[in-house]
Amino acid sequence: MFNFNKTLFVFLTLFTLLFFCKCEDQYQEIYVRFQWPYTDCIFHECPDFPDSLNYFIIHGIVTRNGSTPVKYCTTKEFNVTKIESIYYQLKAFSGDPYFFNAPEDLWKKFYEEYGTCLTDYLPTELDYFQKTLDIRNTYFIESWLRKAGIVPSDTHPYTYDQYKSTIESHIGKKVAVQCGSKPINGKIFMHVIGICYDDDFNPKDCSPETIEYEARACSDMDHMYLFKTNPTL
Ligand SMILES: *[C@@H]1O[C@H](CO)[C@@H](O)[C@H](O)[C@H]1NC(C)=O
Ligand SMILES: *[C@@H]1O[C@H](CO)[C@@H](O)[C@H](O)[C@H]1NC(C)=O
């Protein structure tokens, strides 16, 4: 016999599950780190680091669940042959000065850790890295900062809000600002601008959790340096 209460219970349960699954989805965000390259060489030795690298480079496209990156979704292996056509552009715009002479070691990590979790949106390895370049070619963070009077300097700090609001005025969405993990000679420095995207790669507000998590090392928000030279410890 048709049992109304039971049916209602099942529907309510399904509805609730669906609702919570959707809520959880909202925590998922695609996150791109735009890294100020000079500060990468503080804690690592950077052989042959080019002084001309005075622009932000992309440090992988990551899916995040809250503040945790989602990793290793398939066992697909990185194959550098598949991105030969964009190798030199990618070398200039994606990576880390620390890996300057062997960027493919880092790309392997980006792709196998993070790229394999984005295959719904970027099915192939070339799609993943081409998107990295497309994103980089849309966001000229260094020139936005320069126009706002924020020029690299080892002696003049800027505020957390100056960095954040300048980028937000161009993107129209809330971004994250990350500081280096430790001060250098007592100076807190700006290390990464993080931009969040929806599934169609339109920028969206980073979640408050992400913004707070990324700012965890910005202990003095009124004095944050954008180092001009490769600072030494
Ligand atoms: C996201 O994180 C939450 C809380 O840690 C966890 O319960 C959930 O399973 C995670 N979702 C995915 C898709 O990893
Ligand atoms: C790497 O990709 C190339 C081009 O698609 C292919 O010919 C080659 O077999 C691949 N190598 C491996 C180890 O899968």
PDB file of C-alpha atoms and ligand atoms in Angstrom:
ATOM      1  CA  MET A   1       0.000   0.000   0.000  1.00  0.00           C
ATOM      2  CA  PHE A   2       1.130   3.527  -0.734  1.00  0.00           C
ATOM      3  CA  ASN A   3       2.643   4.947   2.411  1.00  0.00           C
ATOM      4  CA  PHE A   4       2.469   8.694   2.274  1.00  0.00           C
ATOM      5  CA  ASN A   5       4.700   9.353   5.277  1.00  0.00           C
ATOM      6  CA  LYS A   6       7.393   7.056   4.040  1.00  0.00           C
ATOM      7  CA  THR A   7       7.325   8.598   0.579  1.00  0.00           C
ATOM      8  CA  LEU A   8       7.478  12.055   2.040  1.00  0.00           C
ATOM      9  CA  PHE A   9      10.385  11.005   4.225  1.00  0.00           C
ATOM     10  CA  VAL A  10      12.287   9.660   1.216  1.00  0.00           C
ATOM     11  CA  PHE A  11      11.645  12.823  -0.775  1.00  0.00           C
ATOM     12  CA  LEU A  12      12.681  15.056   2.080  1.00  0.00           C
ATOM     13  CA  THR A  13      15.855  13.044   2.581  1.00  0.00           C
ATOM     14  CA  LEU A  14      16.723  13.212  -1.109  1.00  0.00           C
ATOM     15  CA  PHE A  15      15.927  16.906  -1.211  1.00  0.00           C
ATOM     16  CA  THR A  16      18.104  17.543   1.830  1.00  0.00           C
ATOM     17  CA  LEU A  17      21.008  15.553   0.384  1.00  0.00           C
ATOM     18  CA  LEU A  18      20.738  17.409  -2.899  1.00  0.00           C
ATOM     19  CA  PHE A  19      20.602  20.706  -1.070  1.00  0.00           C
ATOM     20  CA  PHE A  20      23.693  19.941   0.986  1.00  0.00           C
ATOM     21  CA  CYS A  21      25.598  18.619  -1.999  1.00  0.00           C
ATOM     22  CA  LYS A  22      24.918  21.928  -3.720  1.00  0.00           C
ATOM     23  CA  CYS A  23      26.070  23.814  -0.633  1.00  0.00           C
ATOM     24  CA  GLU A  24      29.264  21.842  -0.594  1.00  0.00           C
ATOM     25  CA  ASP A  25      29.801  22.642  -4.292  1.00  0.00           C
ATOM     26  CA  GLN A  26      29.795  26.312  -3.413  1.00  0.00           C
ATOM     27  CA  TYR A  27      32.940  25.747  -1.395  1.00  0.00           C
ATOM     28  CA  GLN A  28      34.665  24.442  -4.460  1.00  0.00           C
ATOM     29  CA  GLU A  29      36.517  27.113  -6.312  1.00  0.00           C
ATOM     30  CA  ILE A  30      39.066  27.212  -9.060  1.00  0.00           C
ATOM     31  CA  TYR A  31      42.012  29.127  -7.696  1.00  0.00           C
ATOM     32  CA  VAL A  32      44.902  30.678  -9.604  1.00  0.00           C
ATOM     33  CA  ARG A  33      48.016  31.960  -7.874  1.00  0.00           C
ATOM     34  CA  PHE A  34      49.753  34.944  -9.447  1.00  0.00           C
ATOM     35  CA  GLN A  35      53.131  34.903  -7.826  1.00  0.00           C
ATOM     36  CA  TRP A  36      55.629  37.762  -7.539  1.00  0.00           C
ATOM     37  CA  PRO A  37      58.736  35.921  -8.694  1.00  0.00           C
ATOM     38  CA  TYR A  38      61.467  37.717  -6.730  1.00  0.00           C
ATOM     39  CA  THR A  39      60.177  36.408  -3.465  1.00  0.00           C
ATOM     40  CA  ASP A  40      60.446  32.785  -4.587  1.00  0.00           C
ATOM     41  CA  CYS A  41      64.181  32.957  -4.396  1.00  0.00           C
ATOM     42  CA  ILE A  42      64.280  33.901  -0.746  1.00  0.00           C
ATOM     43  CA  PHE A  43      63.974  30.443   0.670  1.00  0.00           C
ATOM     44  CA  HIS A  44      65.413  28.599  -2.321  1.00  0.00           C
ATOM     45  CA  GLU A  45      68.511  29.178  -4.337  1.00  0.00           C
ATOM     46  CA  CYS A  46      67.564  30.304  -7.831  1.00  0.00           C
ATOM     47  CA  PRO A  47      70.305  29.545 -10.339  1.00  0.00           C
ATOM     48  CA  ASP A  48      70.285  31.807 -13.393  1.00  0.00           C
ATOM     49  CA  PHE A  49      67.302  33.751 -12.193  1.00  0.00           C
ATOM     50  CA  PRO A  50      66.669  36.423 -14.840  1.00  0.00           C
ATOM     51  CA  ASP A  51      66.561  39.943 -13.399  1.00  0.00           C
ATOM     52  CA  SER A  52      64.123  40.901 -16.148  1.00  0.00           C
ATOM     53  CA  LEU A  53      61.398  38.743 -14.608  1.00  0.00           C
ATOM     54  CA  ASN A  54      59.559  41.683 -13.113  1.00  0.00           C
ATOM     55  CA  TYR A  55      56.026  40.455 -13.724  1.00  0.00           C
ATOM     56  CA  PHE A  56      53.685  38.032 -11.998  1.00  0.00           C
ATOM     57  CA  ILE A  57      53.838  34.402 -13.048  1.00  0.00           C
ATOM     58  CA  ILE A  58      51.135  31.809 -12.668  1.00  0.00           C
ATOM     59  CA  HIS A  59      51.735  29.027 -10.247  1.00  0.00           C
ATOM     60  CA  GLY A  60      49.269  26.408 -11.483  1.00  0.00           C
ATOM     61  CA  ILE A  61      45.465  26.295 -11.693  1.00  0.00           C
ATOM     62  CA  VAL A  62      44.062  24.513  -8.679  1.00  0.00           C
ATOM     63  CA  THR A  63      40.614  23.355  -7.583  1.00  0.00           C
ATOM     64  CA  ARG A  64      40.080  24.022  -3.918  1.00  0.00           C
ATOM     65  CA  ASN A  65      37.650  22.673  -1.423  1.00  0.00           C
ATOM     66  CA  GLY A  66      37.716  25.422   1.165  1.00  0.00           C
ATOM     67  CA  SER A  67      41.397  26.105   1.743  1.00  0.00           C
ATOM     68  CA  THR A  68      42.471  22.584   0.753  1.00  0.00           C
ATOM     69  CA  PRO A  69      43.681  21.972  -2.806  1.00  0.00           C
ATOM     70  CA  VAL A  70      42.030  18.961  -4.444  1.00  0.00           C
ATOM     71  CA  LYS A  71      44.797  16.647  -5.668  1.00  0.00           C
ATOM     72  CA  TYR A  72      45.546  13.598  -7.816  1.00  0.00           C
ATOM     73  CA  CYS A  73      42.070  12.923  -9.236  1.00  0.00           C
ATOM     74  CA  THR A  74      43.322  10.548 -11.953  1.00  0.00           C
ATOM     75  CA  THR A  75      46.612   8.780 -12.582  1.00  0.00           C
ATOM     76  CA  LYS A  76      47.182  10.555 -15.917  1.00  0.00           C
ATOM     77  CA  GLU A  77      50.874  11.319 -16.336  1.00  0.00           C
ATOM     78  CA  PHE A  78      52.406  14.534 -17.558  1.00  0.00           C
ATOM     79  CA  ASN A  79      53.993  14.330 -21.015  1.00  0.00           C
ATOM     80  CA  VAL A  80      55.989  17.368 -22.086  1.00  0.00           C
ATOM     81  CA  THR A  81      55.620  16.472 -25.795  1.00  0.00           C
ATOM     82  CA  LYS A  82      51.948  17.388 -25.598  1.00  0.00           C
ATOM     83  CA  ILE A  83      52.740  21.004 -24.754  1.00  0.00           C
ATOM     84  CA  GLU A  84      55.709  21.486 -27.082  1.00  0.00           C
ATOM     85  CA  SER A  85      53.802  24.096 -29.093  1.00  0.00           C
ATOM     86  CA  ILE A  86      53.555  26.435 -26.101  1.00  0.00           C
ATOM     87  CA  TYR A  87      56.747  25.448 -24.262  1.00  0.00           C
ATOM     88  CA  TYR A  88      58.567  28.809 -24.390  1.00  0.00           C
ATOM     89  CA  GLN A  89      55.531  30.942 -23.623  1.00  0.00           C
ATOM     90  CA  LEU A  90      54.787  28.705 -20.700  1.00  0.00           C
ATOM     91  CA  LYS A  91      58.374  28.873 -19.487  1.00  0.00           C
ATOM     92  CA  ALA A  92      58.064  32.665 -19.369  1.00  0.00           C
ATOM     93  CA  PHE A  93      54.688  32.809 -17.655  1.00  0.00           C
ATOM     94  CA  SER A  94      54.132  29.723 -15.576  1.00  0.00           C
ATOM     95  CA  GLY A  95      56.387  28.223 -12.995  1.00  0.00           C
ATOM     96  CA  ASP A  96      58.774  29.371 -10.391  1.00  0.00           C
ATOM     97  CA  PRO A  97      62.247  30.936 -10.769  1.00  0.00           C
ATOM     98  CA  TYR A  98      63.505  28.165  -8.543  1.00  0.00           C
ATOM     99  CA  PHE A  99      62.697  25.764 -11.402  1.00  0.00           C
ATOM    100  CA  PHE A 100      63.818  28.132 -14.134  1.00  0.00           C
ATOM    101  CA  ASN A 101      66.164  25.652 -15.772  1.00  0.00           C
ATOM    102  CA  ALA A 102      63.814  22.683 -15.551  1.00  0.00           C
ATOM    103  CA  PRO A 103      60.249  24.022 -15.653  1.00  0.00           C
ATOM    104  CA  GLU A 104      58.877  20.670 -16.742  1.00  0.00           C
ATOM    105  CA  ASP A 105      59.617  19.262 -13.279  1.00  0.00           C
ATOM    106  CA  LEU A 106      57.204  21.781 -11.839  1.00  0.00           C
ATOM    107  CA  TRP A 107      54.644  21.460 -14.662  1.00  0.00           C
ATOM    108  CA  LYS A 108      54.568  17.735 -14.016  1.00  0.00           C
ATOM    109  CA  LYS A 109      53.610  18.462 -10.434  1.00  0.00           C
ATOM    110  CA  PHE A 110      51.002  21.080 -11.465  1.00  0.00           C
ATOM    111  CA  TYR A 111      49.405  18.748 -13.954  1.00  0.00           C
ATOM    112  CA  GLU A 112      49.433  15.488 -12.021  1.00  0.00           C
ATOM    113  CA  GLU A 113      48.423  17.068  -8.719  1.00  0.00           C
ATOM    114  CA  TYR A 114      45.976  19.719  -9.857  1.00  0.00           C
ATOM    115  CA  GLY A 115      45.355  19.424 -13.621  1.00  0.00           C
ATOM    116  CA  THR A 116      43.945  15.912 -13.216  1.00  0.00           C
ATOM    117  CA  CYS A 117      41.197  17.414 -11.013  1.00  0.00           C
ATOM    118  CA  LEU A 118      40.109  19.874 -13.716  1.00  0.00           C
ATOM    119  CA  THR A 119      39.527  17.431 -16.581  1.00  0.00           C
ATOM    120  CA  ASP A 120      35.772  18.197 -16.610  1.00  0.00           C
ATOM    121  CA  TYR A 121      36.637  21.720 -17.756  1.00  0.00           C
ATOM    122  CA  LEU A 122      40.055  21.285 -19.330  1.00  0.00           C
ATOM    123  CA  PRO A 123      40.099  17.752 -20.740  1.00  0.00           C
ATOM    124  CA  THR A 124      43.661  17.549 -22.061  1.00  0.00           C
ATOM    125  CA  GLU A 125      47.059  18.514 -20.749  1.00  0.00           C
ATOM    126  CA  LEU A 126      47.379  21.094 -23.528  1.00  0.00           C
ATOM    127  CA  ASP A 127      43.980  22.579 -22.517  1.00  0.00           C
ATOM    128  CA  TYR A 128      45.201  22.918 -18.944  1.00  0.00           C
ATOM    129  CA  PHE A 129      48.411  24.738 -19.836  1.00  0.00           C
ATOM    130  CA  GLN A 130      46.845  26.783 -22.636  1.00  0.00           C
ATOM    131  CA  LYS A 131      44.295  28.028 -20.091  1.00  0.00           C
ATOM    132  CA  THR A 132      47.187  29.046 -17.834  1.00  0.00           C
ATOM    133  CA  LEU A 133      48.531  31.223 -20.638  1.00  0.00           C
ATOM    134  CA  ASP A 134      45.088  32.606 -21.539  1.00  0.00           C
ATOM    135  CA  ILE A 135      44.519  33.620 -17.928  1.00  0.00           C
ATOM    136  CA  ARG A 136      47.948  35.189 -17.663  1.00  0.00           C
ATOM    137  CA  ASN A 137      47.280  37.159 -20.872  1.00  0.00           C
ATOM    138  CA  THR A 138      44.053  38.587 -19.439  1.00  0.00           C
ATOM    139  CA  TYR A 139      45.346  39.795 -16.075  1.00  0.00           C
ATOM    140  CA  PHE A 140      48.195  42.289 -16.147  1.00  0.00           C
ATOM    141  CA  ILE A 141      48.527  42.626 -12.422  1.00  0.00           C
ATOM    142  CA  GLU A 142      51.906  44.373 -12.451  1.00  0.00           C
ATOM    143  CA  SER A 143      50.620  47.151 -14.711  1.00  0.00           C
ATOM    144  CA  TRP A 144      47.421  47.576 -12.672  1.00  0.00           C
ATOM    145  CA  LEU A 145      49.567  47.988  -9.558  1.00  0.00           C
ATOM    146  CA  ARG A 146      51.934  50.389 -11.299  1.00  0.00           C
ATOM    147  CA  LYS A 147      49.041  52.593 -12.450  1.00  0.00           C
ATOM    148  CA  ALA A 148      47.890  52.733  -8.837  1.00  0.00           C
ATOM    149  CA  GLY A 149      51.361  53.901  -7.755  1.00  0.00           C
ATOM    150  CA  ILE A 150      52.419  50.526  -6.359  1.00  0.00           C
ATOM    151  CA  VAL A 151      55.872  50.033  -7.812  1.00  0.00           C
ATOM    152  CA  PRO A 152      58.358  47.401  -6.660  1.00  0.00           C
ATOM    153  CA  SER A 153      60.537  48.826  -3.907  1.00  0.00           C
ATOM    154  CA  ASP A 154      62.770  47.432  -1.189  1.00  0.00           C
ATOM    155  CA  THR A 155      62.290  50.483   0.999  1.00  0.00           C
ATOM    156  CA  HIS A 156      58.697  51.638   0.552  1.00  0.00           C
ATOM    157  CA  PRO A 157      55.935  49.325   1.810  1.00  0.00           C
ATOM    158  CA  TYR A 158      52.271  49.367   0.768  1.00  0.00           C
ATOM    159  CA  THR A 159      49.196  48.233   2.639  1.00  0.00           C
ATOM    160  CA  TYR A 160      47.240  45.017   2.305  1.00  0.00           C
ATOM    161  CA  ASP A 161      44.212  47.051   1.237  1.00  0.00           C
ATOM    162  CA  GLN A 162      46.171  48.869  -1.471  1.00  0.00           C
ATOM    163  CA  TYR A 163      47.112  45.591  -3.143  1.00  0.00           C
ATOM    164  CA  LYS A 164      43.701  44.034  -2.687  1.00  0.00           C
ATOM    165  CA  SER A 165      41.526  46.956  -3.708  1.00  0.00           C
ATOM    166  CA  THR A 166      43.670  47.770  -6.757  1.00  0.00           C
ATOM    167  CA  ILE A 167      43.254  44.265  -8.169  1.00  0.00           C
ATOM    168  CA  GLU A 168      39.589  44.133  -7.187  1.00  0.00           C
ATOM    169  CA  SER A 169      38.897  47.416  -8.981  1.00  0.00           C
ATOM    170  CA  HIS A 170      39.965  45.744 -12.248  1.00  0.00           C
ATOM    171  CA  ILE A 171      38.393  42.341 -11.738  1.00  0.00           C
ATOM    172  CA  GLY A 172      35.238  43.388  -9.901  1.00  0.00           C
ATOM    173  CA  LYS A 173      35.507  40.376  -7.554  1.00  0.00           C
ATOM    174  CA  LYS A 174      37.095  39.718  -4.187  1.00  0.00           C
ATOM    175  CA  VAL A 175      40.644  38.401  -4.422  1.00  0.00           C
ATOM    176  CA  ALA A 176      43.070  36.877  -1.928  1.00  0.00           C
ATOM    177  CA  VAL A 177      46.452  38.342  -0.995  1.00  0.00           C
ATOM    178  CA  GLN A 178      49.151  36.110   0.453  1.00  0.00           C
ATOM    179  CA  CYS A 179      52.328  37.164   2.228  1.00  0.00           C
ATOM    180  CA  GLY A 180      55.638  35.329   2.343  1.00  0.00           C
ATOM    181  CA  SER A 181      55.696  32.735   5.097  1.00  0.00           C
ATOM    182  CA  LYS A 182      58.344  34.619   7.103  1.00  0.00           C
ATOM    183  CA  PRO A 183      59.465  38.257   7.216  1.00  0.00           C
ATOM    184  CA  ILE A 184      62.815  39.061   5.601  1.00  0.00           C
ATOM    185  CA  ASN A 185      64.981  41.408   7.670  1.00  0.00           C
ATOM    186  CA  GLY A 186      61.828  42.229   9.583  1.00  0.00           C
ATOM    187  CA  LYS A 187      59.880  43.043   6.417  1.00  0.00           C
ATOM    188  CA  ILE A 188      56.566  41.397   5.575  1.00  0.00           C
ATOM    189  CA  PHE A 189      56.249  40.966   1.842  1.00  0.00           C
ATOM    190  CA  MET A 190      53.466  40.423  -0.669  1.00  0.00           C
ATOM    191  CA  HIS A 191      53.961  37.094  -2.382  1.00  0.00           C
ATOM    192  CA  VAL A 192      50.807  35.993  -4.225  1.00  0.00           C
ATOM    193  CA  ILE A 193      47.584  37.441  -5.573  1.00  0.00           C
ATOM    194  CA  GLY A 194      44.962  34.687  -5.693  1.00  0.00           C
ATOM    195  CA  ILE A 195      42.022  34.942  -8.093  1.00  0.00           C
ATOM    196  CA  CYS A 196      39.005  32.622  -7.884  1.00  0.00           C
ATOM    197  CA  TYR A 197      36.972  31.399 -10.854  1.00  0.00           C
ATOM    198  CA  ASP A 198      33.725  29.601 -11.495  1.00  0.00           C
ATOM    199  CA  ASP A 199      33.471  26.495 -13.682  1.00  0.00           C
ATOM    200  CA  ASP A 200      33.378  28.638 -16.835  1.00  0.00           C
ATOM    201  CA  PHE A 201      36.532  30.455 -15.762  1.00  0.00           C
ATOM    202  CA  ASN A 202      34.739  33.701 -15.057  1.00  0.00           C
ATOM    203  CA  PRO A 203      36.232  35.405 -12.011  1.00  0.00           C
ATOM    204  CA  LYS A 204      34.138  35.110  -8.878  1.00  0.00           C
ATOM    205  CA  ASP A 205      34.552  36.304  -5.299  1.00  0.00           C
ATOM    206  CA  CYS A 206      37.033  34.197  -3.374  1.00  0.00           C
ATOM    207  CA  SER A 207      35.337  32.789  -0.291  1.00  0.00           C
ATOM    208  CA  PRO A 208      35.969  34.565   3.040  1.00  0.00           C
ATOM    209  CA  GLU A 209      37.714  31.357   4.212  1.00  0.00           C
ATOM    210  CA  THR A 210      40.158  31.514   1.300  1.00  0.00           C
ATOM    211  CA  ILE A 211      40.858  35.211   1.793  1.00  0.00           C
ATOM    212  CA  GLU A 212      41.483  34.739   5.500  1.00  0.00           C
ATOM    213  CA  TYR A 213      43.587  31.624   5.024  1.00  0.00           C
ATOM    214  CA  GLU A 214      45.796  33.237   2.393  1.00  0.00           C
ATOM    215  CA  ALA A 215      46.366  36.324   4.554  1.00  0.00           C
ATOM    216  CA  ARG A 216      47.562  34.246   7.521  1.00  0.00           C
ATOM    217  CA  ALA A 217      51.197  35.421   7.243  1.00  0.00           C
ATOM    218  CA  CYS A 218      50.312  39.097   6.651  1.00  0.00           C
ATOM    219  CA  SER A 219      50.964  40.008  10.271  1.00  0.00           C
ATOM    220  CA  ASP A 220      51.434  43.727   9.560  1.00  0.00           C
ATOM    221  CA  MET A 221      48.829  44.746   7.020  1.00  0.00           C
ATOM    222  CA  ASP A 222      50.013  48.353   6.914  1.00  0.00           C
ATOM    223  CA  HIS A 223      53.561  47.564   5.840  1.00  0.00           C
ATOM    224  CA  MET A 224      53.828  44.988   3.062  1.00  0.00           C
ATOM    225  CA  TYR A 225      56.728  45.124   0.615  1.00  0.00           C
ATOM    226  CA  LEU A 226      56.756  44.322  -3.089  1.00  0.00           C
ATOM    227  CA  PHE A 227      60.455  43.558  -3.299  1.00  0.00           C
ATOM    228  CA  LYS A 228      62.314  45.079  -6.204  1.00  0.00           C
ATOM    229  CA  THR A 229      65.417  42.960  -6.019  1.00  0.00           C
ATOM    230  CA  ASN A 230      65.964  39.427  -4.999  1.00  0.00           C
ATOM    231  CA  PRO A 231      66.200  39.947  -1.234  1.00  0.00           C
ATOM    232  CA  THR A 232      68.713  37.954   0.752  1.00  0.00           C
ATOM    233  CA  LEU A 233      68.261  36.507   4.173  1.00  0.00           C
TER     234      LEU A 233
HETATM  235  C1  LIG B   1      35.248  19.168   1.001  1.00  0.00           C
HETATM  236  O1  LIG B   1      35.605  19.346   2.344  1.00  0.00           O
HETATM  237  C2  LIG B   1      34.593  18.926   3.242  1.00  0.00           C
HETATM  238  C3  LIG B   1      34.987  19.351   4.647  1.00  0.00           C
HETATM  239  O2  LIG B   1      36.326  19.067   4.917  1.00  0.00           O
HETATM  240  C4  LIG B   1      34.418  17.421   3.078  1.00  0.00           C
HETATM  241  O3  LIG B   1      33.416  16.955   3.958  1.00  0.00           O
HETATM  242  C5  LIG B   1      34.029  17.117   1.640  1.00  0.00           C
HETATM  243  O4  LIG B   1      33.945  15.727   1.447  1.00  0.00           O
HETATM  244  C6  LIG B   1      35.028  17.695   0.678  1.00  0.00           C
HETATM  245  N1  LIG B   1      34.520  17.558  -0.692  1.00  0.00           N
HETATM  246  C7  LIG B   1      35.287  17.118  -1.693  1.00  0.00           C
HETATM  247  C8  LIG B   1      34.622  17.046  -3.032  1.00  0.00           C
HETATM  248  O5  LIG B   1      36.448  16.815  -1.549  1.00  0.00           O
HETATM  249  C1  LIG B   2      53.908  11.591 -25.158  1.00  0.00           C
HETATM  250  O1  LIG B   2      53.098  12.217 -26.133  1.00  0.00           O
HETATM  251  C2  LIG B   2      53.530  11.977 -27.463  1.00  0.00           C
HETATM  252  C3  LIG B   2      52.683  12.854 -28.384  1.00  0.00           C
HETATM  253  O2  LIG B   2      51.311  12.702 -28.165  1.00  0.00           O
HETATM  254  C4  LIG B   2      53.413  10.483 -27.751  1.00  0.00           C
HETATM  255  O3  LIG B   2      53.854  10.209 -29.063  1.00  0.00           O
HETATM  256  C5  LIG B   2      54.248   9.713 -26.739  1.00  0.00           C
HETATM  257  O4  LIG B   2      54.065   8.313 -26.934  1.00  0.00           O
HETATM  258  C6  LIG B   2      53.867  10.090 -25.328  1.00  0.00           C
HETATM  259  N1  LIG B   2      54.790   9.474 -24.386  1.00  0.00           N
HETATM  260  C7  LIG B   2      54.358   8.695 -23.390  1.00  0.00           C
HETATM  261  C8  LIG B   2      55.423   8.173 -22.483  1.00  0.00           C
HETATM  262  O5  LIG B   2      53.177   8.456 -23.200  1.00  0.00           O
END
